[in-house]
């Protein structure tokens, strides 16, 4: 029911927080990828470790994370963009009232403000609290504001009373979630399609401290991934060693060497669309030394051997109706070289750029891409985001 879908699970500080653990498992069993945000009070009921072990992902609690300087404080933006649906279960009366008033005093409430996905609130509290005029009023308001509400069920509560306030059954939450995701699915030419985009450089290690690589920043690949998502694609971004604050907006996998990239992409060879924007080293050292090489000689020869050509392999093993898009960075004879890659690798499109053209190439925010298809040619210039969007619209159309 949730294959390829991303659920952001918000857990607030009520006794039903323990049920969120099972809810997470149910979403996963139905195919969803889940990340968890907890309020500080929720961590008094269930430890972050439980959720991070099960979600196999860091759990977000604090906006400012002084103890972990390497973790991004912009998670509320990126995770809010990553999710197909944000489910807050259980949602306490306290968090509910913060949502109504737009407070952003923790990671969960900040993410509510930043989220681009629909949000499902599961209010869960004791019966008297649920029936209080303030909670009733807040529920009306969030509903008017466009949030989805799943009413609590009646039953045995933590207070010992039998009343309305229990977290609904997992199946009920899953069914409602699936319905909301369906309603909000982007309807575009890539809706329902699995799209895999590779981005960034490879590293070919000579010894534990030195490698051969190139200056690719991965920006063009990330822009392609963004553009594919906005056309409705279910996107996996396969990235090399790059520094980019926005990677956690995507479902990602990573590679270091061309051999790693080959293995990851082979595992995705069933994708409907593959975009190879990675800047792959064609050669690797024939031998990688286990210890640091010492400078006890005056000159040094490195023997290189060829890396696997991932895109060529994908072209030779393509599934019917699959679309394969390659990139080419050239310094001369751009048209000739690009067209040769179309047939040489048995692919559908080549996005070629000339390193000598101003504003093009590694690390820049702009680019000029010459797009070659089997029987067409186009040129696009502008920011990498604009170009990525133009290329995919040219290939797949708008709807
Ligand atoms: N590519 C790949 N595996 C390689 C080399 C390249 O999958 N070992 C992919 C790149 O991701 C790109 C396309 O093939 O989409 C073209 O890459 P490029 O380096 O321009 O061309 P090469 O095939 O390496 O040929 P040459 O370097 O001789 O131009």
GROMACS .gro file of C-alpha atoms and ligand atoms in nm:
model
  428
    1UNK     CA    1   0.000   0.000   0.000
    2UNK     CA    2   0.292   0.238   0.070
    3UNK     CA    3   0.565   0.111  -0.162
    4UNK     CA    4   0.800   0.399  -0.242
    5UNK     CA    5   0.611   0.633  -0.007
    6UNK     CA    6   0.774   0.843   0.263
    7UNK     CA    7   0.601   0.889   0.597
    8UNK     CA    8   0.720   1.143   0.849
    9UNK     CA    9   0.592   1.024   1.186
   10UNK     CA   10   0.554   1.293   1.453
   11UNK     CA   11   0.532   1.161   1.809
   12UNK     CA   12   0.424   1.385   2.095
   13UNK     CA   13   0.429   1.333   2.471
   14UNK     CA   14   0.128   1.121   2.557
   15UNK     CA   15   0.107   0.768   2.692
   16UNK     CA   16   0.010   0.643   2.344
   17UNK     CA   17   0.364   0.735   2.229
   18UNK     CA   18   0.452   0.366   2.273
   19UNK     CA   19   0.188   0.278   2.013
   20UNK     CA   20   0.374   0.496   1.761
   21UNK     CA   21   0.648   0.231   1.767
   22UNK     CA   22   0.401  -0.028   1.635
   23UNK     CA   23   0.255   0.223   1.394
   24UNK     CA   24   0.602   0.281   1.249
   25UNK     CA   25   0.640  -0.096   1.197
   26UNK     CA   26   0.300  -0.118   1.028
   27UNK     CA   27   0.393   0.160   0.785
   28UNK     CA   28   0.722  -0.015   0.712
   29UNK     CA   29   0.555  -0.352   0.662
   30UNK     CA   30   0.330  -0.187   0.403
   31UNK     CA   31   0.637  -0.064   0.214
   32UNK     CA   32   0.684   0.291   0.348
   33UNK     CA   33   1.011   0.456   0.442
   34UNK     CA   34   0.962   0.625   0.781
   35UNK     CA   35   1.150   0.902   0.960
   36UNK     CA   36   1.055   1.011   1.310
   37UNK     CA   37   1.036   1.350   1.479
   38UNK     CA   38   0.962   1.356   1.854
   39UNK     CA   39   0.876   1.638   2.088
   40UNK     CA   40   1.104   1.657   2.394
   41UNK     CA   41   0.816   1.530   2.615
   42UNK     CA   42   0.761   1.228   2.390
   43UNK     CA   43   1.116   1.116   2.473
   44UNK     CA   44   1.005   1.077   2.837
   45UNK     CA   45   0.768   0.800   2.724
   46UNK     CA   46   0.981   0.625   2.459
   47UNK     CA   47   1.355   0.663   2.392
   48UNK     CA   48   1.478   0.809   2.064
   49UNK     CA   49   1.694   0.496   2.025
   50UNK     CA   50   1.387   0.278   1.978
   51UNK     CA   51   1.264   0.489   1.689
   52UNK     CA   52   1.606   0.539   1.533
   53UNK     CA   53   1.686   0.166   1.546
   54UNK     CA   54   1.354   0.078   1.384
   55UNK     CA   55   1.348   0.359   1.129
   56UNK     CA   56   1.722   0.306   1.063
   57UNK     CA   57   1.747   0.685   1.063
   58UNK     CA   58   1.837   0.960   1.303
   59UNK     CA   59   1.539   1.087   1.507
   60UNK     CA   60   1.487   1.464   1.513
   61UNK     CA   61   1.400   1.626   1.846
   62UNK     CA   62   1.589   1.952   1.891
   63UNK     CA   63   1.616   2.237   1.644
   64UNK     CA   64   1.956   2.338   1.779
   65UNK     CA   65   2.173   2.037   1.826
   66UNK     CA   66   2.479   2.163   2.010
   67UNK     CA   67   2.611   1.817   2.089
   68UNK     CA   68   2.602   1.699   1.731
   69UNK     CA   69   2.744   1.987   1.526
   70UNK     CA   70   2.747   1.778   1.208
   71UNK     CA   71   2.371   1.730   1.203
   72UNK     CA   72   2.170   1.979   1.005
   73UNK     CA   73   1.943   2.220   1.193
   74UNK     CA   74   1.739   2.266   0.875
   75UNK     CA   75   1.580   1.922   0.903
   76UNK     CA   76   1.238   2.081   0.952
   77UNK     CA   77   1.268   2.221   0.599
   78UNK     CA   78   1.426   1.919   0.431
   79UNK     CA   79   1.224   1.648   0.604
   80UNK     CA   80   0.906   1.848   0.544
   81UNK     CA   81   0.994   1.846   0.175
   82UNK     CA   82   1.098   1.479   0.177
   83UNK     CA   83   0.767   1.344   0.311
   84UNK     CA   84   0.463   1.235   0.115
   85UNK     CA   85   0.264   1.257   0.438
   86UNK     CA   86   0.332   1.387   0.789
   87UNK     CA   87   0.136   1.183   1.047
   88UNK     CA   88   0.127   1.316   1.403
   89UNK     CA   89   0.028   1.021   1.619
   90UNK     CA   90  -0.034   1.058   1.903
   91UNK     CA   91  -0.099   1.433   1.901
   92UNK     CA   92  -0.144   1.581   2.249
   93UNK     CA   93  -0.372   1.874   2.336
   94UNK     CA   94  -0.059   2.081   2.391
   95UNK     CA   95   0.091   2.020   2.044
   96UNK     CA   96  -0.254   2.064   1.889
   97UNK     CA   97  -0.286   2.411   2.041
   98UNK     CA   98   0.065   2.503   1.925
   99UNK     CA   99  -0.025   2.399   1.571
  100UNK     CA  100  -0.337   2.617   1.579
  101UNK     CA  101  -0.132   2.919   1.682
  102UNK     CA  102   0.166   2.855   1.454
  103UNK     CA  103   0.419   2.805   1.732
  104UNK     CA  104   0.755   2.665   1.627
  105UNK     CA  105   0.923   2.592   1.959
  106UNK     CA  106   1.057   2.245   1.876
  107UNK     CA  107   1.150   2.040   1.571
  108UNK     CA  108   0.804   1.889   1.538
  109UNK     CA  109   0.608   2.215   1.549
  110UNK     CA  110   0.866   2.385   1.321
  111UNK     CA  111   0.828   2.103   1.070
  112UNK     CA  112   0.449   2.143   1.077
  113UNK     CA  113   0.499   2.501   0.958
  114UNK     CA  114   0.756   2.407   0.694
  115UNK     CA  115   0.595   2.089   0.557
  116UNK     CA  116   0.483   2.086   0.197
  117UNK     CA  117   0.311   1.751   0.241
  118UNK     CA  118  -0.041   1.701   0.378
  119UNK     CA  119  -0.054   1.654   0.757
  120UNK     CA  120  -0.270   1.402   0.943
  121UNK     CA  121  -0.330   1.474   1.311
  122UNK     CA  122  -0.440   1.192   1.543
  123UNK     CA  123  -0.552   1.371   1.863
  124UNK     CA  124  -0.508   1.132   2.155
  125UNK     CA  125  -0.577   1.226   2.516
  126UNK     CA  126  -0.805   1.158   2.810
  127UNK     CA  127  -1.180   1.188   2.749
  128UNK     CA  128  -1.233   1.503   2.958
  129UNK     CA  129  -0.947   1.680   2.785
  130UNK     CA  130  -1.076   1.578   2.444
  131UNK     CA  131  -1.422   1.716   2.524
  132UNK     CA  132  -1.292   2.043   2.669
  133UNK     CA  133  -1.410   2.353   2.479
  134UNK     CA  134  -1.051   2.457   2.405
  135UNK     CA  135  -0.956   2.126   2.240
  136UNK     CA  136  -1.287   2.114   2.050
  137UNK     CA  137  -1.226   2.467   1.927
  138UNK     CA  138  -0.866   2.387   1.827
  139UNK     CA  139  -0.979   2.079   1.636
  140UNK     CA  140  -1.229   2.287   1.441
  141UNK     CA  141  -0.962   2.540   1.362
  142UNK     CA  142  -0.697   2.294   1.241
  143UNK     CA  143  -0.955   2.129   1.026
  144UNK     CA  144  -1.046   2.465   0.870
  145UNK     CA  145  -0.676   2.531   0.819
  146UNK     CA  146  -0.656   2.223   0.592
  147UNK     CA  147  -0.508   1.965   0.828
  148UNK     CA  148  -0.656   1.616   0.824
  149UNK     CA  149  -0.794   1.486   1.154
  150UNK     CA  150  -0.854   1.126   1.253
  151UNK     CA  151  -1.092   1.122   1.547
  152UNK     CA  152  -0.984   0.916   1.847
  153UNK     CA  153  -1.167   0.596   1.934
  154UNK     CA  154  -1.368   0.519   2.246
  155UNK     CA  155  -1.229   0.262   2.484
  156UNK     CA  156  -1.022   0.194   2.792
  157UNK     CA  157  -0.791   0.490   2.864
  158UNK     CA  158  -0.472   0.522   3.068
  159UNK     CA  159  -0.671   0.702   3.340
  160UNK     CA  160  -0.869   0.382   3.396
  161UNK     CA  161  -1.183   0.543   3.249
  162UNK     CA  162  -1.373   0.423   2.945
  163UNK     CA  163  -1.407   0.722   2.713
  164UNK     CA  164  -1.324   0.879   2.377
  165UNK     CA  165  -0.953   0.956   2.336
  166UNK     CA  166  -0.770   0.638   2.231
  167UNK     CA  167  -0.536   0.631   1.935
  168UNK     CA  168  -0.729   0.464   1.651
  169UNK     CA  169  -0.630   0.112   1.537
  170UNK     CA  170  -0.321   0.096   1.316
  171UNK     CA  171  -0.524  -0.023   1.016
  172UNK     CA  172  -0.752   0.279   1.045
  173UNK     CA  173  -0.453   0.517   1.051
  174UNK     CA  174  -0.291   0.339   0.755
  175UNK     CA  175  -0.611   0.344   0.549
  176UNK     CA  176  -0.667   0.714   0.612
  177UNK     CA  177  -0.299   0.786   0.533
  178UNK     CA  178  -0.315   0.595   0.203
  179UNK     CA  179  -0.627   0.787   0.104
  180UNK     CA  180  -0.467   1.124   0.175
  181UNK     CA  181  -0.148   1.033  -0.014
  182UNK     CA  182  -0.355   0.924  -0.313
  183UNK     CA  183  -0.552   1.250  -0.307
  184UNK     CA  184  -0.232   1.456  -0.300
  185UNK     CA  185  -0.021   1.257  -0.550
  186UNK     CA  186   0.132   1.490  -0.809
  187UNK     CA  187  -0.029   1.413  -1.141
  188UNK     CA  188   0.249   1.441  -1.394
  189UNK     CA  189   0.413   1.242  -1.672
  190UNK     CA  190   0.629   1.057  -1.418
  191UNK     CA  191   0.351   0.972  -1.170
  192UNK     CA  192   0.383   0.608  -1.067
  193UNK     CA  193   0.729   0.581  -1.227
  194UNK     CA  194   1.045   0.476  -1.048
  195UNK     CA  195   1.319   0.726  -1.131
  196UNK     CA  196   1.682   0.674  -1.028
  197UNK     CA  197   1.929   0.960  -1.061
  198UNK     CA  198   2.304   0.930  -1.001
  199UNK     CA  199   2.500   1.241  -0.904
  200UNK     CA  200   2.846   1.351  -0.797
  201UNK     CA  201   3.198   1.218  -0.843
  202UNK     CA  202   3.354   0.879  -0.779
  203UNK     CA  203   3.673   0.830  -0.577
  204UNK     CA  204   3.931   0.571  -0.677
  205UNK     CA  205   4.165   0.506  -0.386
  206UNK     CA  206   4.536   0.455  -0.438
  207UNK     CA  207   4.607   0.404  -0.071
  208UNK     CA  208   4.401   0.483   0.243
  209UNK     CA  209   4.464   0.858   0.215
  210UNK     CA  210   4.479   0.936  -0.158
  211UNK     CA  211   4.235   0.902  -0.441
  212UNK     CA  212   4.171   0.997  -0.803
  213UNK     CA  213   3.853   1.198  -0.851
  214UNK     CA  214   3.704   1.503  -1.023
  215UNK     CA  215   3.546   1.830  -0.903
  216UNK     CA  216   3.180   1.731  -0.963
  217UNK     CA  217   2.954   1.895  -0.703
  218UNK     CA  218   2.649   1.681  -0.785
  219UNK     CA  219   2.438   1.997  -0.837
  220UNK     CA  220   2.315   1.901  -1.185
  221UNK     CA  221   2.213   1.553  -1.065
  222UNK     CA  222   2.031   1.695  -0.763
  223UNK     CA  223   1.850   1.940  -0.991
  224UNK     CA  224   1.746   1.648  -1.216
  225UNK     CA  225   1.618   1.457  -0.911
  226UNK     CA  226   1.415   1.760  -0.801
  227UNK     CA  227   1.271   1.810  -1.150
  228UNK     CA  228   1.177   1.440  -1.177
  229UNK     CA  229   1.000   1.457  -0.842
  230UNK     CA  230   0.802   1.764  -0.944
  231UNK     CA  231   0.677   1.569  -1.249
  232UNK     CA  232   0.541   1.304  -1.011
  233UNK     CA  233   0.831   1.054  -1.016
  234UNK     CA  234   0.919   0.838  -0.718
  235UNK     CA  235   1.284   0.935  -0.705
  236UNK     CA  236   1.594   0.771  -0.557
  237UNK     CA  237   1.905   0.986  -0.559
  238UNK     CA  238   2.224   0.779  -0.574
  239UNK     CA  239   2.507   1.012  -0.480
  240UNK     CA  240   2.883   1.011  -0.451
  241UNK     CA  241   3.089   1.199  -0.190
  242UNK     CA  242   2.937   1.548  -0.212
  243UNK     CA  243   2.865   1.826   0.033
  244UNK     CA  244   2.506   1.935  -0.010
  245UNK     CA  245   2.276   2.051   0.265
  246UNK     CA  246   1.968   1.929   0.079
  247UNK     CA  247   2.037   1.558   0.037
  248UNK     CA  248   1.793   1.461   0.312
  249UNK     CA  249   1.506   1.591   0.098
  250UNK     CA  250   1.541   1.270  -0.102
  251UNK     CA  251   1.541   0.899  -0.062
  252UNK     CA  252   1.915   0.842  -0.107
  253UNK     CA  253   2.177   0.573  -0.152
  254UNK     CA  254   2.548   0.643  -0.173
  255UNK     CA  255   2.860   0.528  -0.354
  256UNK     CA  256   3.229   0.601  -0.331
  257UNK     CA  257   3.398   0.427  -0.626
  258UNK     CA  258   3.284   0.349  -0.980
  259UNK     CA  259   3.259  -0.016  -0.874
  260UNK     CA  260   3.017   0.081  -0.592
  261UNK     CA  261   2.813   0.292  -0.834
  262UNK     CA  262   2.796  -0.001  -1.076
  263UNK     CA  263   2.663  -0.230  -0.800
  264UNK     CA  264   2.403   0.022  -0.677
  265UNK     CA  265   2.275   0.105  -1.026
  266UNK     CA  266   2.256  -0.264  -1.122
  267UNK     CA  267   2.027  -0.314  -0.822
  268UNK     CA  268   1.800  -0.043  -0.970
  269UNK     CA  269   1.808  -0.165  -1.329
  270UNK     CA  270   1.431  -0.224  -1.308
  271UNK     CA  271   1.367   0.156  -1.285
  272UNK     CA  272   1.139   0.320  -1.542
  273UNK     CA  273   1.378   0.611  -1.587
  274UNK     CA  274   1.752   0.622  -1.515
  275UNK     CA  275   1.944   0.948  -1.526
  276UNK     CA  276   2.321   0.906  -1.505
  277UNK     CA  277   2.451   1.247  -1.405
  278UNK     CA  278   2.737   1.101  -1.198
  279UNK     CA  279   3.086   1.202  -1.306
  280UNK     CA  280   3.248   0.862  -1.318
  281UNK     CA  281   3.623   0.802  -1.322
  282UNK     CA  282   3.695   0.589  -1.628
  283UNK     CA  283   4.005   0.440  -1.465
  284UNK     CA  284   4.110   0.320  -1.121
  285UNK     CA  285   4.452   0.225  -0.982
  286UNK     CA  286   4.527  -0.138  -1.076
  287UNK     CA  287   4.639  -0.192  -0.716
  288UNK     CA  288   4.511  -0.016  -0.407
  289UNK     CA  289   4.775  -0.020  -0.133
  290UNK     CA  290   4.651  -0.117   0.215
  291UNK     CA  291   4.897   0.124   0.386
  292UNK     CA  292   4.991   0.484   0.316
  293UNK     CA  293   5.252   0.504   0.040
  294UNK     CA  294   5.575   0.662   0.161
  295UNK     CA  295   5.787   0.911  -0.034
  296UNK     CA  296   6.093   0.687  -0.021
  297UNK     CA  297   6.149   0.718  -0.396
  298UNK     CA  298   6.200   1.004  -0.638
  299UNK     CA  299   5.936   0.912  -0.894
  300UNK     CA  300   5.628   0.699  -0.904
  301UNK     CA  301   5.423   0.521  -1.170
  302UNK     CA  302   5.057   0.443  -1.118
  303UNK     CA  303   4.914   0.169  -1.331
  304UNK     CA  304   4.547   0.223  -1.409
  305UNK     CA  305   4.281  -0.016  -1.526
  306UNK     CA  306   3.937   0.053  -1.668
  307UNK     CA  307   3.631   0.090  -1.447
  308UNK     CA  308   3.301  -0.072  -1.543
  309UNK     CA  309   3.087   0.151  -1.766
  310UNK     CA  310   2.759   0.156  -1.573
  311UNK     CA  311   2.554   0.337  -1.836
  312UNK     CA  312   2.678   0.106  -2.113
  313UNK     CA  313   2.581  -0.196  -1.903
  314UNK     CA  314   2.237  -0.044  -1.838
  315UNK     CA  315   2.197   0.019  -2.214
  316UNK     CA  316   2.290  -0.341  -2.294
  317UNK     CA  317   2.052  -0.479  -2.031
  318UNK     CA  318   1.763  -0.235  -2.061
  319UNK     CA  319   1.409  -0.339  -1.988
  320UNK     CA  320   1.135  -0.260  -2.239
  321UNK     CA  321   1.006   0.103  -2.229
  322UNK     CA  322   1.282   0.208  -1.991
  323UNK     CA  323   1.419   0.560  -2.057
  324UNK     CA  324   1.797   0.599  -2.021
  325UNK     CA  325   1.944   0.947  -1.999
  326UNK     CA  326   2.320   1.003  -1.992
  327UNK     CA  327   2.540   1.305  -1.946
  328UNK     CA  328   2.856   1.397  -2.130
  329UNK     CA  329   3.112   1.657  -2.042
  330UNK     CA  330   3.324   1.746  -2.338
  331UNK     CA  331   3.599   1.994  -2.419
  332UNK     CA  332   3.590   1.948  -2.801
  333UNK     CA  333   3.370   1.798  -3.075
  334UNK     CA  334   3.070   1.809  -2.842
  335UNK     CA  335   2.804   1.716  -3.099
  336UNK     CA  336   2.999   1.429  -3.254
  337UNK     CA  337   3.100   1.284  -2.918
  338UNK     CA  338   2.752   1.316  -2.770
  339UNK     CA  339   2.581   1.148  -3.066
  340UNK     CA  340   2.840   0.869  -3.055
  341UNK     CA  341   2.748   0.806  -2.690
  342UNK     CA  342   2.377   0.773  -2.781
  343UNK     CA  343   2.437   0.470  -2.999
  344UNK     CA  344   2.757   0.349  -2.830
  345UNK     CA  345   2.576   0.308  -2.498
  346UNK     CA  346   2.231   0.227  -2.645
  347UNK     CA  347   2.063   0.513  -2.456
  348UNK     CA  348   1.778   0.750  -2.545
  349UNK     CA  349   1.912   1.091  -2.455
  350UNK     CA  350   2.247   1.258  -2.391
  351UNK     CA  351   2.275   1.587  -2.202
  352UNK     CA  352   2.608   1.728  -2.313
  353UNK     CA  353   2.790   2.028  -2.183
  354UNK     CA  354   3.109   2.193  -2.290
  355UNK     CA  355   3.354   2.269  -2.012
  356UNK     CA  356   3.488   2.560  -2.219
  357UNK     CA  357   3.150   2.736  -2.248
  358UNK     CA  358   3.122   3.019  -1.993
  359UNK     CA  359   2.894   2.944  -1.695
  360UNK     CA  360   2.909   2.567  -1.760
  361UNK     CA  361   3.080   2.281  -1.590
  362UNK     CA  362   3.177   2.160  -1.246
  363UNK     CA  363   3.047   2.333  -0.935
  364UNK     CA  364   2.870   2.620  -1.116
  365UNK     CA  365   2.505   2.708  -1.046
  366UNK     CA  366   2.438   2.765  -1.414
  367UNK     CA  367   2.488   2.551  -1.719
  368UNK     CA  368   2.429   2.520  -2.091
  369UNK     CA  369   2.311   2.174  -2.193
  370UNK     CA  370   2.285   2.049  -2.547
  371UNK     CA  371   2.026   1.772  -2.544
  372UNK     CA  372   2.059   1.504  -2.811
  373UNK     CA  373   1.788   1.245  -2.873
  374UNK     CA  374   1.771   0.983  -3.148
  375UNK     CA  375   1.624   1.240  -3.388
  376UNK     CA  376   1.628   1.575  -3.211
  377UNK     CA  377   1.856   1.841  -3.070
  378UNK     CA  378   1.785   2.126  -2.826
  379UNK     CA  379   1.989   2.368  -2.620
  380UNK     CA  380   1.896   2.493  -2.273
  381UNK     CA  381   2.075   2.763  -2.070
  382UNK     CA  382   2.006   2.898  -1.722
  383UNK     CA  383   2.024   2.779  -1.365
  384UNK     CA  384   2.077   2.405  -1.321
  385UNK     CA  385   1.722   2.382  -1.176
  386UNK     CA  386   1.568   2.557  -1.478
  387UNK     CA  387   1.761   2.342  -1.721
  388UNK     CA  388   1.676   2.017  -1.542
  389UNK     CA  389   1.309   2.106  -1.551
  390UNK     CA  390   1.326   2.202  -1.924
  391UNK     CA  391   1.509   1.881  -2.015
  392UNK     CA  392   1.257   1.655  -1.843
  393UNK     CA  393   0.960   1.848  -1.983
  394UNK     CA  394   1.115   1.817  -2.330
  395UNK     CA  395   1.160   1.441  -2.284
  396UNK     CA  396   0.839   1.351  -2.099
  397UNK     CA  397   0.604   1.643  -2.173
  398UNK     CA  398   0.408   1.835  -1.910
  399UNK     CA  399   0.130   1.594  -1.834
  400LIG     N1  400   2.947   0.666  -1.730
  400LIG     C1  401   2.928   0.547  -1.662
  400LIG     N2  402   3.036   0.469  -1.630
  400LIG     C2  403   3.160   0.507  -1.663
  400LIG     C3  404   3.180   0.629  -1.733
  400LIG     C4  405   3.070   0.706  -1.764
  400LIG     O1  406   2.814   0.511  -1.632
  400LIG     N3  407   3.263   0.430  -1.631
  400LIG     C5  408   2.828   0.748  -1.766
  400LIG     C6  409   2.826   0.887  -1.708
  400LIG     O2  410   2.754   0.894  -1.587
  400LIG     C7  411   2.758   0.967  -1.819
  400LIG     C8  412   2.793   0.893  -1.945
  400LIG     O3  413   2.833   0.762  -1.905
  400LIG     O4  414   2.618   0.964  -1.806
  400LIG     C9  415   2.902   0.956  -2.026
  400LIG     O5  416   3.013   0.982  -1.944
  400LIG     P1  417   3.145   1.047  -2.004
  400LIG     O6  418   3.250   1.046  -1.897
  400LIG     O7  419   3.115   1.177  -2.071
  400LIG     O8  420   3.183   0.951  -2.120
  400LIG     P2  421   3.262   0.820  -2.123
  400LIG     O9  422   3.171   0.707  -2.156
  400LIG    O10  423   3.342   0.802  -1.999
  400LIG    O11  424   3.357   0.845  -2.248
  400LIG     P3  425   3.481   0.947  -2.263
  400LIG    O12  426   3.534   0.971  -2.125
  400LIG    O13  427   3.574   0.872  -2.350
  400LIG    O14  428   3.423   1.070  -2.327
   0.00000   0.00000   0.00000
